Amino acid sequence: MEQNTPLLQIENLKKYFAVGKNKVVKAVDDISFSIQKGETLGLVGESGCGKSTTGRTILKLYEPTGGKILFEGRDITGLDSRQMLPYRKEMQMIFQDPYASLNSRMTVADIISEALTIHHLGSAKERSETVAELLHKVGLKREHASRYPHEFSGGQRQRIGIARALAVQPKFIVCDEPISALDVSIQAQVVNMLEDLQHEMGLTYLFIAHDLSMVKHISTRIGVMYLGRMMELADSQELYAHPQHPYTQALLSAIPVPDPRHEKSRIVLEGEVPSPLNPPFGCPFRTRCRYCTEACAQATPQLREVEKGHWVACHLIGGGTDGAQK
Amino acid sequence: MSENEKLLEVKNLRTSFFTHVGEVKAVRDVSFHLDKGEILGIVGESGSGKSVTCMSVMRLLQDPGRIIGGEILYEGEDLVKKSEKEMRRIRGEKISMVFQDPMTAMNPVFTVGNQMIEVIRQHRNVNKKEAHDIAVKMLGLVGIPSPEERMKNYPHEFSGGMRQRAMIAMALSCGPDLLIADEPTTALDVTIQAQVLDLMKDLQQKTGTAIILITHDLGVIAETCRRVLVMYGGMLLESGTVEEIFHHPGNPYTLGLLRSVPNPEKSRDRLEPIPGSPPDLIRPPEGCPFCYRCKYAMNKCVKEIPPLFDLSETHQSRCWLLHPDAPATDAFEKEGK
């Protein structure tokens, strides 16, 4: 692999779902970004903004409606399921709900080694050795291999889910809300483990979550989505210190800070996210934006680089008017 | 504030679930009080007993669950001794509750207006028209636009945030003195969560309703409450004002919780998780419920349940380290953030 080819490049990705007659939900609408090897890209936004659909479309669990997905520089957009097989080994997923994502009738060993069997990796004996190694890696014991998922707590199940994703030694993992179903004291255990595994195995993550403080903690860069579009993309420190998009500003100000002395300067957004069936024309955020102007209703703002590495999709930023920064 | 009148006083509450596997001691000897008009937070993880405590106060425990000891004094009257008929009058009228999941808490086959009118007519001697007007007024109060029209909608026509607002409107429609909110914003997005929390604080000031807010989110507690109870393994481990709990925690569990969440104001450090997992409540540890996960645990902690030690007039903690004979540790001195 060349030094500067990103591990994953997403170009103008679209995923539309047909709903009833002549109606389309644009779950992911024309988003582009890239993920460098070894980094963690966080994807945040409210429910229905398309962050999970983005993750699933990248793995081609959904067939993209338009755009391109390049993995290590190779276009995988048009591949059928058989052609995708070698790539499946490179790209894995960790799911949100550790109760629903493990087959309750399979033992832990079966769950973890299923992918190994599918990809014909190793003999039966080697596989059981791999399972034991993986269990050790995620902080479980060898004896756990013969047990069933119901015998484990939520945090332990999520560890099993992670071991399953790691079994085929992937390069890239989509973590779709991996900690939101877990208790506070267990969340930190899993996040630390994901970080350790990343350093150890050189993994690259797409980390999808709505817990913004955890996303900031784990991510190198963060993308903010709203109604299927990318509103802002920047280095995580930069994004939190200098959010530019009015939506990002409101979103960050809404995070409750665990400190009673913290000065609150909350921007409370009016109303709710419009229906994705009938999104506003122009800027999708304009119905709730306090800086909205006429220009916002006329054209959809494109994601532009306003400072090095800091991308924003807003008519008011970097294009003359500076309303949103005030 | 001792001069305030106590609205609710729970004394030595014990609640168990008698399952096939054995007795699950969900709430073990919990005592606390609530003043009129205050917002009290209860924080804890799943299985800590925070929801069961409140379900006991409401007397809404499902079958294998029973209150096996203690008193729940509401304005001086013991709710444990009330008959089901008496409780039915108290629920909704004096104490009402908002649940976590606004999707399942409403009946999908009746309109929102219908359900609100039913509640109001149960408790107040009003006719249909008057009940309708009260419902419209309440929906307006919680910030639902065009409430008159919205009365005719079914729950599925409301978004999650609006449904939670409607639930709050319903809960407050009979003017209760106490509102128990069990994870009211957990199912909502952050921007909507901010709206709902602001609404609750606003209503508390306008109507003087006392609120018990149950949550696992320390941020929500810090921003909303005046006093906090920290529960773990069915027991109350610490209680105090938000200032005391967040800046001078007096219990290793509280400390651990505070350190395991990233502070969005600070830069990227490694998180310090609490090792292990919560105790099995069928066979809870003989001593402190937190002893096997606590890095300061001593022999005594494993054998004997620590009593609540007073740290200040408002601040109590259940930890053997606070005993005068305990060895000096660095646990609390330098750790307050």
XYZ file of C-alpha atoms in Angstrom, chain A residues 40 45-48 51 153 156 182-193 195-196 198-199 210-214 216-220 236-237 240 247 250-251 253-262 264 266-273 288, chain B residues 44-47 159-162 165 186-195 197-198 201 216-220 222-224 242-243 246-248 253 257-278 293 337:
120
model
C -10.522 6.565 14.398
C -25.583 12.960 14.945
C -29.082 12.475 16.237
C -31.208 9.430 15.521
C -32.235 9.275 11.903
C -24.810 7.628 10.635
C -23.440 -9.919 31.259
C -18.994 -9.554 28.526
C -23.617 -0.754 28.577
C -23.417 0.616 32.099
C -21.234 3.624 32.776
C -18.571 1.704 34.702
C -18.405 -0.939 31.951
C -18.312 1.558 29.051
C -14.876 2.765 30.066
C -13.594 -0.845 30.179
C -14.743 -1.488 26.604
C -13.465 1.840 25.272
C -10.030 1.257 26.798
C -9.987 -2.222 25.302
C -8.013 1.598 22.140
C -5.537 -1.067 23.256
C -6.167 -0.544 17.952
C -2.566 0.084 18.999
C -24.477 9.640 19.913
C -22.556 10.014 23.183
C -20.507 12.997 22.147
C -18.107 13.040 25.076
C -17.124 9.410 24.459
C -14.438 12.983 21.449
C -12.427 10.778 23.739
C -11.825 7.990 21.243
C -11.726 9.753 17.857
C -8.920 11.340 15.894
C -11.694 16.109 17.247
C -9.904 18.652 19.466
C -14.838 20.723 20.176
C -25.709 22.712 14.279
C -25.893 23.551 19.371
C -25.162 19.831 19.567
C -23.674 22.842 23.958
C -26.407 20.297 24.713
C -24.003 17.736 26.236
C -24.607 17.628 29.976
C -21.286 18.177 31.739
C -20.699 16.121 34.898
C -19.682 19.148 36.940
C -22.156 21.312 38.834
C -19.744 24.266 38.705
C -19.673 24.213 34.921
C -23.830 26.606 31.099
C -26.585 26.194 26.150
C -27.988 26.824 22.717
C -31.409 25.218 22.868
C -32.590 24.269 19.402
C -36.173 25.021 18.545
C -38.309 22.170 17.314
C -37.169 18.804 16.098
C -35.441 17.146 13.198
C -33.861 25.157 13.188
C -26.744 4.148 39.690
C -26.139 1.429 37.139
C -28.571 -1.230 36.040
C -29.376 -3.456 38.992
C -42.006 12.163 17.731
C -40.054 10.721 20.677
C -39.431 14.119 22.250
C -43.058 15.176 21.859
C -43.509 15.977 26.675
C -32.382 8.266 28.070
C -34.265 7.387 24.888
C -33.952 10.907 23.490
C -31.307 12.686 21.444
C -29.075 15.209 23.229
C -30.675 18.311 21.763
C -34.133 16.981 22.671
C -32.823 15.875 26.065
C -31.737 19.458 26.708
C -35.251 20.656 25.823
C -34.635 18.803 31.064
C -35.164 22.554 30.696
C -36.758 22.483 35.655
C -27.326 6.836 34.983
C -26.038 10.026 33.359
C -23.873 12.010 35.760
C -24.035 15.035 33.488
C -27.822 15.152 33.679
C -25.037 17.755 37.717
C -27.121 20.077 35.585
C -30.543 19.385 37.047
C -24.279 17.957 43.808
C -21.363 20.113 44.898
C -19.014 15.877 42.298
C -16.260 17.827 44.019
C -15.738 16.029 47.328
C -17.628 3.921 44.013
C -17.947 6.526 38.411
C -16.744 10.093 38.074
C -13.422 8.945 36.674
C -14.826 6.490 34.183
C -16.645 9.131 32.146
C -14.687 11.431 29.862
C -15.063 15.083 30.705
C -15.820 16.905 27.454
C -14.038 19.954 28.826
C -10.765 18.127 29.260
C -8.351 16.747 26.736
C -7.830 13.176 25.833
C -6.650 11.135 28.815
C -7.016 7.467 29.296
C -10.240 6.516 31.040
C -10.038 4.782 34.389
C -12.720 2.127 34.403
C -13.957 0.333 37.488
C -12.752 -3.267 37.108
C -15.153 -6.215 37.381
C -18.909 -6.141 37.197
C -21.806 -5.422 39.592
C -14.287 -3.960 42.793
C -11.642 16.987 40.989
